[in-house]
Amino acid sequence: MKIAVIGLGGTGSAALRFLAQSGHNAVGYEQFHIGHEHGSSHGESRIIRYTYPDVLYTQMMSDSYKLWFDLEKEAEEELFIRCGGLYFGDKNDRDVLATEQALIASNLPYERLNAEQVKEKHPAFHLYPHEIALFQKDSGFLRATRCVEANIRLAKTYGAIVQENTKVQEVYTKDNKTFVRSNSCEEEYDRVIVTAGPWMSSLFKSLDLPLVTTRQQIVYLNINDHNEYFQANGTFPVWIDSTDNLYGFPNDGQITGIKLAYHHCGEIISDLDAERAPVDESYIEEIRGYAKKRFPNLGSDVTYSQTCVYTNTPNADFIIDRVPNQSNVFLVSGCSGHGFKFTVLLGKIISMMATDDNGYQRDLSRFKISNFL
């Protein structure tokens, strides 16, 4: 089949690779260059983890991990840094307790640690006596930009065509035929997959999808002393503070210092084409204040900062489905700030849907568009 993929970030690049590998005539459209920094699939690090307070996501991560390992093998490149992960918060935090139950239900190994045990194993961290942590050894981080680039490189070797700097303006169906109109041409396709991230709503205005795009901010702070405490060798795992809603990484080997960010949604982006402001000084001060109490050996100097975009659904669930009234058009959207670790799986799922392959066995009914309209 002749199949278009619109938007070549994490999910789109994976879908293009799977389609081309399966022998389809796959054409990918990207309005910017591959690996651009305007969306949600760039940077040196994105957390990968089993630890979710929702057992379905934990189970789906079992499928994702296998596909990431496959990609690394095919690409002959290290894309996943396994350094373990801490998921912590107040001992009565609902999400921490639910995450522990999801790990148990999925038969995944983990350690439950108190504040003293965390300090002993991971000396950079300071937890309070009322807090607990779940350590899961398989957590780590993905080198996001390199993952996208590896998918595209492999897709091309399998015969895919990639059209960079090509903005799709419309996907429409007429007389049971499906067309993609871009700023360079109009082309008919048997099937179309749309993974356009924050630009999804502009392509499907009539659907009125409840997607909210927000500006997110990340900050790297310098390491003041005990540099060895912050390395990705198991000493400093990736981490999520469930109660205060922050997350972070060890030193990634590319940018000086360590990366921290709030997970809560930032300000709403009203114009995706407008130049984005740099990271707010007030946000940096919040990060410094948190770091001072949580990581005593961390400094306060900003070594790097950046913004990105979340595309949020009301309940943070993904949307994975066929488009209503366009039976040959499929979409993935609403990754809500926690989707990159799933992108290789989402690309696989949507490529299967678009080619009438019903082989994926998990129940994805909660991700149907009808749940969001």
PDB file of C-alpha atoms in Angstrom, residues 16-316:
ATOM      1  CA  LEU A  16       7.524   5.153   8.879  1.00  0.00           C
ATOM      2  CA  ARG A  17      10.246   2.625   9.696  1.00  0.00           C
ATOM      3  CA  PHE A  18       7.784  -0.181  10.418  1.00  0.00           C
ATOM      4  CA  LEU A  19       5.781   0.508   7.249  1.00  0.00           C
ATOM      5  CA  ALA A  20       8.842   0.598   5.017  1.00  0.00           C
ATOM      6  CA  GLN A  21      10.287  -2.489   6.678  1.00  0.00           C
ATOM      7  CA  SER A  22       7.019  -4.310   5.920  1.00  0.00           C
ATOM      8  CA  GLY A  23       7.335  -3.476   2.231  1.00  0.00           C
ATOM      9  CA  HIS A  24       4.830  -0.631   1.949  1.00  0.00           C
ATOM     10  CA  ASN A  25       5.384   2.442  -0.194  1.00  0.00           C
ATOM     11  CA  ALA A  26       5.887   4.785   2.750  1.00  0.00           C
ATOM     12  CA  VAL A  27       6.222   8.563   2.431  1.00  0.00           C
ATOM     13  CA  GLY A  28       6.951  10.763   5.436  1.00  0.00           C
ATOM     14  CA  TYR A  29       6.169  14.487   5.697  1.00  0.00           C
ATOM     15  CA  GLU A  30       7.975  16.742   8.174  1.00  0.00           C
ATOM     16  CA  GLN A  31       7.323  20.488   8.217  1.00  0.00           C
ATOM     17  CA  PHE A  32      10.775  21.162   9.731  1.00  0.00           C
ATOM     18  CA  HIS A  33      14.035  19.226   9.544  1.00  0.00           C
ATOM     19  CA  ILE A  34      14.409  15.805  11.148  1.00  0.00           C
ATOM     20  CA  GLY A  35      15.279  16.159  14.838  1.00  0.00           C
ATOM     21  CA  HIS A  36      13.996  19.742  15.098  1.00  0.00           C
ATOM     22  CA  GLU A  37      13.333  21.405  18.464  1.00  0.00           C
ATOM     23  CA  HIS A  38       9.832  22.793  17.856  1.00  0.00           C
ATOM     24  CA  GLY A  39       7.860  19.807  19.176  1.00  0.00           C
ATOM     25  CA  SER A  40       8.144  17.088  21.809  1.00  0.00           C
ATOM     26  CA  SER A  41      10.705  14.592  20.471  1.00  0.00           C
ATOM     27  CA  HIS A  42      14.081  16.294  20.833  1.00  0.00           C
ATOM     28  CA  GLY A  43      16.874  16.497  23.353  1.00  0.00           C
ATOM     29  CA  GLU A  44      19.444  14.310  25.042  1.00  0.00           C
ATOM     30  CA  SER A  45      17.125  12.550  27.467  1.00  0.00           C
ATOM     31  CA  ARG A  46      13.590  11.262  27.957  1.00  0.00           C
ATOM     32  CA  ILE A  47      12.756   8.954  30.868  1.00  0.00           C
ATOM     33  CA  ILE A  48      11.936   5.322  30.137  1.00  0.00           C
ATOM     34  CA  ARG A  49      10.305   3.373  32.961  1.00  0.00           C
ATOM     35  CA  TYR A  50       7.848   0.690  33.973  1.00  0.00           C
ATOM     36  CA  THR A  51       6.790   2.696  37.018  1.00  0.00           C
ATOM     37  CA  TYR A  52       3.237   3.892  36.412  1.00  0.00           C
ATOM     38  CA  PRO A  53       0.259   4.130  38.761  1.00  0.00           C
ATOM     39  CA  ASP A  54      -1.771   2.645  35.881  1.00  0.00           C
ATOM     40  CA  VAL A  55      -1.210  -1.037  35.164  1.00  0.00           C
ATOM     41  CA  LEU A  56      -2.092  -0.771  31.447  1.00  0.00           C
ATOM     42  CA  TYR A  57       0.753   1.668  30.861  1.00  0.00           C
ATOM     43  CA  THR A  58       3.098  -0.582  32.860  1.00  0.00           C
ATOM     44  CA  GLN A  59       2.099  -3.522  30.672  1.00  0.00           C
ATOM     45  CA  MET A  60       2.461  -1.506  27.464  1.00  0.00           C
ATOM     46  CA  MET A  61       5.963  -0.569  28.554  1.00  0.00           C
ATOM     47  CA  SER A  62       6.867  -4.270  28.467  1.00  0.00           C
ATOM     48  CA  ASP A  63       6.116  -4.125  24.739  1.00  0.00           C
ATOM     49  CA  SER A  64       7.935  -0.809  24.309  1.00  0.00           C
ATOM     50  CA  TYR A  65      11.145  -2.012  25.920  1.00  0.00           C
ATOM     51  CA  LYS A  66      11.411  -4.901  23.464  1.00  0.00           C
ATOM     52  CA  LEU A  67      10.958  -2.566  20.503  1.00  0.00           C
ATOM     53  CA  TRP A  68      13.586  -0.125  21.816  1.00  0.00           C
ATOM     54  CA  PHE A  69      16.066  -2.976  22.132  1.00  0.00           C
ATOM     55  CA  ASP A  70      15.233  -3.977  18.551  1.00  0.00           C
ATOM     56  CA  LEU A  71      15.832  -0.426  17.340  1.00  0.00           C
ATOM     57  CA  GLU A  72      19.193  -0.238  19.105  1.00  0.00           C
ATOM     58  CA  LYS A  73      20.224  -3.518  17.490  1.00  0.00           C
ATOM     59  CA  GLU A  74      19.110  -2.451  14.010  1.00  0.00           C
ATOM     60  CA  ALA A  75      20.671   0.992  14.307  1.00  0.00           C
ATOM     61  CA  GLU A  76      23.873  -0.348  15.897  1.00  0.00           C
ATOM     62  CA  GLU A  77      23.796   2.603  18.261  1.00  0.00           C
ATOM     63  CA  GLU A  78      23.333   3.107  22.007  1.00  0.00           C
ATOM     64  CA  LEU A  79      20.000   4.873  22.401  1.00  0.00           C
ATOM     65  CA  PHE A  80      18.925   3.678  25.870  1.00  0.00           C
ATOM     66  CA  ILE A  81      20.983   4.402  28.997  1.00  0.00           C
ATOM     67  CA  ARG A  82      19.865   2.113  31.820  1.00  0.00           C
ATOM     68  CA  CYS A  83      20.640   3.694  35.180  1.00  0.00           C
ATOM     69  CA  GLY A  84      17.647   2.646  37.305  1.00  0.00           C
ATOM     70  CA  GLY A  85      14.844   4.875  38.502  1.00  0.00           C
ATOM     71  CA  LEU A  86      13.431   6.251  41.753  1.00  0.00           C
ATOM     72  CA  TYR A  87       9.716   6.982  42.016  1.00  0.00           C
ATOM     73  CA  PHE A  88       9.166   8.685  45.357  1.00  0.00           C
ATOM     74  CA  GLY A  89       6.858  10.818  47.445  1.00  0.00           C
ATOM     75  CA  ASP A  90       4.945  10.972  50.679  1.00  0.00           C
ATOM     76  CA  LYS A  91       4.404   7.506  52.183  1.00  0.00           C
ATOM     77  CA  ASN A  92       0.654   7.982  51.670  1.00  0.00           C
ATOM     78  CA  ASP A  93       0.964   9.399  48.144  1.00  0.00           C
ATOM     79  CA  ARG A  94      -1.767   7.757  46.065  1.00  0.00           C
ATOM     80  CA  ASP A  95       0.302   7.454  42.900  1.00  0.00           C
ATOM     81  CA  VAL A  96       3.318   5.962  44.677  1.00  0.00           C
ATOM     82  CA  LEU A  97       1.112   3.302  46.257  1.00  0.00           C
ATOM     83  CA  ALA A  98      -0.712   2.619  42.978  1.00  0.00           C
ATOM     84  CA  THR A  99       2.623   2.345  41.155  1.00  0.00           C
ATOM     85  CA  GLU A 100       3.795  -0.258  43.638  1.00  0.00           C
ATOM     86  CA  GLN A 101       0.613  -2.258  43.042  1.00  0.00           C
ATOM     87  CA  ALA A 102       1.089  -2.014  39.257  1.00  0.00           C
ATOM     88  CA  LEU A 103       4.641  -3.360  39.572  1.00  0.00           C
ATOM     89  CA  ILE A 104       3.388  -6.241  41.715  1.00  0.00           C
ATOM     90  CA  ALA A 105       0.528  -7.006  39.306  1.00  0.00           C
ATOM     91  CA  SER A 106       2.977  -7.001  36.387  1.00  0.00           C
ATOM     92  CA  ASN A 107       5.450  -9.214  38.266  1.00  0.00           C
ATOM     93  CA  LEU A 108       8.245  -6.661  37.909  1.00  0.00           C
ATOM     94  CA  PRO A 109      11.133  -6.484  40.399  1.00  0.00           C
ATOM     95  CA  TYR A 110      11.526  -3.376  42.553  1.00  0.00           C
ATOM     96  CA  GLU A 111      12.809  -2.217  45.934  1.00  0.00           C
ATOM     97  CA  ARG A 112      10.840  -0.167  48.458  1.00  0.00           C
ATOM     98  CA  LEU A 113      13.248   2.200  50.211  1.00  0.00           C
ATOM     99  CA  ASN A 114      12.973   4.588  53.143  1.00  0.00           C
ATOM    100  CA  ALA A 115      14.857   7.880  53.348  1.00  0.00           C
ATOM    101  CA  GLU A 116      17.933   6.372  54.999  1.00  0.00           C
ATOM    102  CA  GLN A 117      18.153   3.548  52.465  1.00  0.00           C
ATOM    103  CA  VAL A 118      17.902   6.000  49.573  1.00  0.00           C
ATOM    104  CA  LYS A 119      20.744   8.077  51.058  1.00  0.00           C
ATOM    105  CA  GLU A 120      22.898   4.974  51.422  1.00  0.00           C
ATOM    106  CA  LYS A 121      22.354   3.751  47.853  1.00  0.00           C
ATOM    107  CA  HIS A 122      22.031   7.133  46.118  1.00  0.00           C
ATOM    108  CA  PRO A 123      23.915   9.702  48.228  1.00  0.00           C
ATOM    109  CA  ALA A 124      22.978  12.765  46.136  1.00  0.00           C
ATOM    110  CA  PHE A 125      19.319  12.459  47.188  1.00  0.00           C
ATOM    111  CA  HIS A 126      17.771  13.832  50.344  1.00  0.00           C
ATOM    112  CA  LEU A 127      14.399  12.311  51.220  1.00  0.00           C
ATOM    113  CA  TYR A 128      12.459  13.174  54.326  1.00  0.00           C
ATOM    114  CA  PRO A 129      11.435  10.608  56.982  1.00  0.00           C
ATOM    115  CA  HIS A 130       7.793  10.712  55.826  1.00  0.00           C
ATOM    116  CA  GLU A 131       8.768   9.823  52.239  1.00  0.00           C
ATOM    117  CA  ILE A 132       9.282   6.465  50.542  1.00  0.00           C
ATOM    118  CA  ALA A 133      10.810   5.514  47.198  1.00  0.00           C
ATOM    119  CA  LEU A 134      10.370   2.688  44.719  1.00  0.00           C
ATOM    120  CA  PHE A 135      13.575   1.740  42.915  1.00  0.00           C
ATOM    121  CA  GLN A 136      13.168  -0.114  39.608  1.00  0.00           C
ATOM    122  CA  LYS A 137      16.409  -1.223  37.983  1.00  0.00           C
ATOM    123  CA  ASP A 138      15.206  -1.175  34.356  1.00  0.00           C
ATOM    124  CA  SER A 139      14.497   2.558  34.255  1.00  0.00           C
ATOM    125  CA  GLY A 140      16.787   4.971  32.468  1.00  0.00           C
ATOM    126  CA  PHE A 141      16.690   7.455  29.641  1.00  0.00           C
ATOM    127  CA  LEU A 142      16.425   7.517  25.873  1.00  0.00           C
ATOM    128  CA  ARG A 143      18.485   9.845  23.701  1.00  0.00           C
ATOM    129  CA  ALA A 144      15.417  11.312  22.049  1.00  0.00           C
ATOM    130  CA  THR A 145      16.844  13.102  19.014  1.00  0.00           C
ATOM    131  CA  ARG A 146      19.071  10.150  18.174  1.00  0.00           C
ATOM    132  CA  CYS A 147      16.086   7.780  18.420  1.00  0.00           C
ATOM    133  CA  VAL A 148      14.180   9.824  15.837  1.00  0.00           C
ATOM    134  CA  GLU A 149      17.213  10.048  13.582  1.00  0.00           C
ATOM    135  CA  ALA A 150      17.815   6.288  13.840  1.00  0.00           C
ATOM    136  CA  ASN A 151      14.198   5.532  12.867  1.00  0.00           C
ATOM    137  CA  ILE A 152      14.450   7.821   9.834  1.00  0.00           C
ATOM    138  CA  ARG A 153      17.833   6.475   8.764  1.00  0.00           C
ATOM    139  CA  LEU A 154      16.543   2.903   8.883  1.00  0.00           C
ATOM    140  CA  ALA A 155      13.250   3.821   7.194  1.00  0.00           C
ATOM    141  CA  LYS A 156      15.218   5.242   4.276  1.00  0.00           C
ATOM    142  CA  THR A 157      17.301   2.077   3.975  1.00  0.00           C
ATOM    143  CA  TYR A 158      14.025   0.127   3.726  1.00  0.00           C
ATOM    144  CA  GLY A 159      12.881   2.393   0.896  1.00  0.00           C
ATOM    145  CA  ALA A 160      10.855   5.131   2.600  1.00  0.00           C
ATOM    146  CA  ILE A 161      10.751   8.610   1.099  1.00  0.00           C
ATOM    147  CA  VAL A 162      11.226  11.492   3.537  1.00  0.00           C
ATOM    148  CA  GLN A 163      10.076  14.995   2.645  1.00  0.00           C
ATOM    149  CA  GLU A 164      11.573  17.480   5.090  1.00  0.00           C
ATOM    150  CA  ASN A 165      10.554  21.138   5.317  1.00  0.00           C
ATOM    151  CA  THR A 166       7.207  20.178   3.796  1.00  0.00           C
ATOM    152  CA  LYS A 167       4.170  21.445   5.685  1.00  0.00           C
ATOM    153  CA  VAL A 168       0.946  19.484   5.252  1.00  0.00           C
ATOM    154  CA  GLN A 169      -1.992  21.833   4.995  1.00  0.00           C
ATOM    155  CA  GLU A 170      -4.873  19.386   4.643  1.00  0.00           C
ATOM    156  CA  VAL A 171      -5.792  15.710   4.756  1.00  0.00           C
ATOM    157  CA  TYR A 172      -9.130  15.071   3.096  1.00  0.00           C
ATOM    158  CA  THR A 173     -11.250  12.312   1.608  1.00  0.00           C
ATOM    159  CA  LYS A 174     -13.254  12.763  -1.594  1.00  0.00           C
ATOM    160  CA  ASP A 175     -15.142  10.057  -3.499  1.00  0.00           C
ATOM    161  CA  ASN A 176     -13.574   7.446  -1.163  1.00  0.00           C
ATOM    162  CA  LYS A 177     -10.094   8.631  -2.088  1.00  0.00           C
ATOM    163  CA  THR A 178      -7.715  10.137   0.449  1.00  0.00           C
ATOM    164  CA  PHE A 179      -5.421  13.063  -0.349  1.00  0.00           C
ATOM    165  CA  VAL A 180      -2.599  14.907   1.357  1.00  0.00           C
ATOM    166  CA  ARG A 181      -2.120  18.529   0.320  1.00  0.00           C
ATOM    167  CA  SER A 182       1.166  20.130   1.288  1.00  0.00           C
ATOM    168  CA  ASN A 183       2.938  23.370   0.483  1.00  0.00           C
ATOM    169  CA  SER A 184       4.621  21.588  -2.435  1.00  0.00           C
ATOM    170  CA  CYS A 185       2.019  19.256  -3.980  1.00  0.00           C
ATOM    171  CA  GLU A 186      -1.143  17.193  -3.568  1.00  0.00           C
ATOM    172  CA  GLU A 187      -0.906  13.405  -3.506  1.00  0.00           C
ATOM    173  CA  GLU A 188      -3.361  10.507  -3.215  1.00  0.00           C
ATOM    174  CA  TYR A 189      -2.697   7.718  -0.714  1.00  0.00           C
ATOM    175  CA  ASP A 190      -4.276   4.401   0.221  1.00  0.00           C
ATOM    176  CA  ARG A 191      -3.839   5.216   3.905  1.00  0.00           C
ATOM    177  CA  VAL A 192      -2.654   8.227   5.903  1.00  0.00           C
ATOM    178  CA  ILE A 193      -1.208   8.258   9.425  1.00  0.00           C
ATOM    179  CA  VAL A 194      -1.120  11.597  11.254  1.00  0.00           C
ATOM    180  CA  THR A 195       1.292  12.014  14.169  1.00  0.00           C
ATOM    181  CA  ALA A 196       1.489  15.796  14.097  1.00  0.00           C
ATOM    182  CA  GLY A 197       1.861  16.469  17.821  1.00  0.00           C
ATOM    183  CA  PRO A 198       0.756  19.998  18.760  1.00  0.00           C
ATOM    184  CA  TRP A 199      -0.309  20.676  15.158  1.00  0.00           C
ATOM    185  CA  MET A 200      -2.930  17.886  15.231  1.00  0.00           C
ATOM    186  CA  SER A 201      -5.906  20.155  15.909  1.00  0.00           C
ATOM    187  CA  SER A 202      -5.081  22.399  12.957  1.00  0.00           C
ATOM    188  CA  LEU A 203      -5.359  19.407  10.602  1.00  0.00           C
ATOM    189  CA  PHE A 204      -8.648  18.164  12.071  1.00  0.00           C
ATOM    190  CA  LYS A 205     -10.516  21.324  13.043  1.00  0.00           C
ATOM    191  CA  SER A 206     -13.933  19.729  12.471  1.00  0.00           C
ATOM    192  CA  LEU A 207     -13.216  17.054  15.089  1.00  0.00           C
ATOM    193  CA  ASP A 208     -12.772  19.620  17.869  1.00  0.00           C
ATOM    194  CA  LEU A 209     -10.294  17.381  19.676  1.00  0.00           C
ATOM    195  CA  PRO A 210      -9.832  18.447  23.327  1.00  0.00           C
ATOM    196  CA  LEU A 211      -6.081  18.935  22.933  1.00  0.00           C
ATOM    197  CA  VAL A 212      -4.274  21.667  24.835  1.00  0.00           C
ATOM    198  CA  THR A 213      -0.700  22.545  23.872  1.00  0.00           C
ATOM    199  CA  THR A 214       1.503  23.922  26.622  1.00  0.00           C
ATOM    200  CA  ARG A 215       4.990  25.402  26.851  1.00  0.00           C
ATOM    201  CA  GLN A 216       7.220  23.290  29.083  1.00  0.00           C
ATOM    202  CA  GLN A 217      10.575  24.229  30.547  1.00  0.00           C
ATOM    203  CA  ILE A 218      13.667  22.271  31.546  1.00  0.00           C
ATOM    204  CA  VAL A 219      16.738  23.459  33.420  1.00  0.00           C
ATOM    205  CA  TYR A 220      20.216  22.013  33.940  1.00  0.00           C
ATOM    206  CA  LEU A 221      21.998  22.990  37.172  1.00  0.00           C
ATOM    207  CA  ASN A 222      25.707  22.600  37.831  1.00  0.00           C
ATOM    208  CA  ILE A 223      27.135  19.996  40.173  1.00  0.00           C
ATOM    209  CA  ASN A 224      28.780  21.800  43.100  1.00  0.00           C
ATOM    210  CA  ASP A 225      30.707  18.896  44.613  1.00  0.00           C
ATOM    211  CA  HIS A 226      30.825  15.101  44.641  1.00  0.00           C
ATOM    212  CA  ASN A 227      30.502  14.837  40.868  1.00  0.00           C
ATOM    213  CA  GLU A 228      30.561  11.044  41.282  1.00  0.00           C
ATOM    214  CA  TYR A 229      27.175  11.150  43.022  1.00  0.00           C
ATOM    215  CA  PHE A 230      25.407  12.316  39.843  1.00  0.00           C
ATOM    216  CA  GLN A 231      26.566   9.808  37.241  1.00  0.00           C
ATOM    217  CA  ALA A 232      24.416   7.432  35.177  1.00  0.00           C
ATOM    218  CA  ASN A 233      26.110   4.318  36.524  1.00  0.00           C
ATOM    219  CA  GLY A 234      23.380   3.452  39.016  1.00  0.00           C
ATOM    220  CA  THR A 235      24.565   5.969  41.615  1.00  0.00           C
ATOM    221  CA  PHE A 236      22.137   8.636  40.394  1.00  0.00           C
ATOM    222  CA  PRO A 237      19.005   7.152  38.789  1.00  0.00           C
ATOM    223  CA  VAL A 238      16.353   8.985  36.828  1.00  0.00           C
ATOM    224  CA  TRP A 239      13.722  10.133  39.275  1.00  0.00           C
ATOM    225  CA  ILE A 240      10.146  11.289  39.685  1.00  0.00           C
ATOM    226  CA  ASP A 241       8.880  13.134  42.738  1.00  0.00           C
ATOM    227  CA  SER A 242       5.208  12.202  42.643  1.00  0.00           C
ATOM    228  CA  THR A 243       4.141  14.499  45.468  1.00  0.00           C
ATOM    229  CA  ASP A 244       5.871  17.692  44.268  1.00  0.00           C
ATOM    230  CA  ASN A 245       5.469  16.727  40.565  1.00  0.00           C
ATOM    231  CA  LEU A 246       9.053  17.070  39.386  1.00  0.00           C
ATOM    232  CA  TYR A 247      11.408  14.743  37.539  1.00  0.00           C
ATOM    233  CA  GLY A 248      15.058  14.625  36.581  1.00  0.00           C
ATOM    234  CA  PHE A 249      18.090  12.794  35.257  1.00  0.00           C
ATOM    235  CA  PRO A 250      21.712  12.002  36.026  1.00  0.00           C
ATOM    236  CA  ASN A 251      24.443  13.749  34.077  1.00  0.00           C
ATOM    237  CA  ASP A 252      23.758  12.674  30.486  1.00  0.00           C
ATOM    238  CA  GLY A 253      27.366  12.882  29.312  1.00  0.00           C
ATOM    239  CA  GLN A 254      26.563  15.633  26.807  1.00  0.00           C
ATOM    240  CA  ILE A 255      25.443  18.687  28.786  1.00  0.00           C
ATOM    241  CA  THR A 256      27.166  19.878  31.974  1.00  0.00           C
ATOM    242  CA  GLY A 257      25.138  19.387  35.144  1.00  0.00           C
ATOM    243  CA  ILE A 258      21.845  17.565  35.621  1.00  0.00           C
ATOM    244  CA  LYS A 259      18.396  18.155  34.168  1.00  0.00           C
ATOM    245  CA  LEU A 260      15.328  18.949  36.305  1.00  0.00           C
ATOM    246  CA  ALA A 261      11.789  19.991  35.408  1.00  0.00           C
ATOM    247  CA  TYR A 262       8.260  20.279  36.691  1.00  0.00           C
ATOM    248  CA  HIS A 263       5.843  17.846  35.058  1.00  0.00           C
ATOM    249  CA  HIS A 264       2.719  19.985  35.514  1.00  0.00           C
ATOM    250  CA  CYS A 265       1.345  21.717  32.433  1.00  0.00           C
ATOM    251  CA  GLY A 266       2.855  25.084  31.599  1.00  0.00           C
ATOM    252  CA  GLU A 267       1.258  28.076  29.950  1.00  0.00           C
ATOM    253  CA  ILE A 268      -1.040  27.432  26.990  1.00  0.00           C
ATOM    254  CA  ILE A 269       0.473  28.098  23.567  1.00  0.00           C
ATOM    255  CA  SER A 270      -1.938  30.073  21.434  1.00  0.00           C
ATOM    256  CA  ASP A 271       0.318  30.457  18.396  1.00  0.00           C
ATOM    257  CA  LEU A 272       2.548  27.499  17.554  1.00  0.00           C
ATOM    258  CA  ASP A 273       4.321  29.461  14.839  1.00  0.00           C
ATOM    259  CA  ALA A 274       5.403  32.279  17.122  1.00  0.00           C
ATOM    260  CA  GLU A 275       8.939  32.343  18.480  1.00  0.00           C
ATOM    261  CA  ARG A 276       8.985  30.852  21.953  1.00  0.00           C
ATOM    262  CA  ALA A 277      10.290  32.808  24.890  1.00  0.00           C
ATOM    263  CA  PRO A 278      13.323  31.484  26.794  1.00  0.00           C
ATOM    264  CA  VAL A 279      12.885  29.740  30.133  1.00  0.00           C
ATOM    265  CA  ASP A 280      11.343  32.053  32.723  1.00  0.00           C
ATOM    266  CA  GLU A 281      13.552  33.412  35.522  1.00  0.00           C
ATOM    267  CA  SER A 282      10.783  32.693  38.028  1.00  0.00           C
ATOM    268  CA  TYR A 283      10.746  29.050  36.887  1.00  0.00           C
ATOM    269  CA  ILE A 284      14.515  28.814  37.300  1.00  0.00           C
ATOM    270  CA  GLU A 285      14.168  30.131  40.859  1.00  0.00           C
ATOM    271  CA  GLU A 286      11.553  27.474  41.623  1.00  0.00           C
ATOM    272  CA  ILE A 287      13.879  24.771  40.315  1.00  0.00           C
ATOM    273  CA  ARG A 288      16.760  26.166  42.377  1.00  0.00           C
ATOM    274  CA  GLY A 289      14.598  26.196  45.502  1.00  0.00           C
ATOM    275  CA  TYR A 290      13.584  22.572  45.010  1.00  0.00           C
ATOM    276  CA  ALA A 291      17.121  21.447  44.181  1.00  0.00           C
ATOM    277  CA  LYS A 292      18.522  23.097  47.294  1.00  0.00           C
ATOM    278  CA  LYS A 293      16.380  20.947  49.586  1.00  0.00           C
ATOM    279  CA  ARG A 294      16.510  17.734  47.517  1.00  0.00           C
ATOM    280  CA  PHE A 295      20.128  17.641  46.268  1.00  0.00           C
ATOM    281  CA  PRO A 296      22.528  19.279  48.763  1.00  0.00           C
ATOM    282  CA  ASN A 297      25.559  18.744  46.475  1.00  0.00           C
ATOM    283  CA  LEU A 298      23.969  20.480  43.513  1.00  0.00           C
ATOM    284  CA  GLY A 299      24.848  24.060  42.633  1.00  0.00           C
ATOM    285  CA  SER A 300      22.581  26.904  41.528  1.00  0.00           C
ATOM    286  CA  ASP A 301      24.220  27.873  38.230  1.00  0.00           C
ATOM    287  CA  VAL A 302      22.145  27.198  35.120  1.00  0.00           C
ATOM    288  CA  THR A 303      24.319  25.373  32.575  1.00  0.00           C
ATOM    289  CA  TYR A 304      21.558  24.938  29.985  1.00  0.00           C
ATOM    290  CA  SER A 305      17.831  25.534  29.622  1.00  0.00           C
ATOM    291  CA  GLN A 306      15.252  24.776  26.960  1.00  0.00           C
ATOM    292  CA  THR A 307      11.528  24.732  26.221  1.00  0.00           C
ATOM    293  CA  CYS A 308       9.417  22.055  24.571  1.00  0.00           C
ATOM    294  CA  VAL A 309       5.716  21.335  24.041  1.00  0.00           C
ATOM    295  CA  TYR A 310       3.177  19.037  25.677  1.00  0.00           C
ATOM    296  CA  THR A 311       0.042  18.078  23.727  1.00  0.00           C
ATOM    297  CA  ASN A 312      -2.401  17.265  26.509  1.00  0.00           C
ATOM    298  CA  THR A 313      -5.681  15.394  26.694  1.00  0.00           C
ATOM    299  CA  PRO A 314      -8.017  16.032  29.651  1.00  0.00           C
ATOM    300  CA  ASN A 315      -7.073  12.765  31.383  1.00  0.00           C
ATOM    301  CA  ALA A 316      -3.493  12.399  30.004  1.00  0.00           C
TER     302      ALA A 316
END
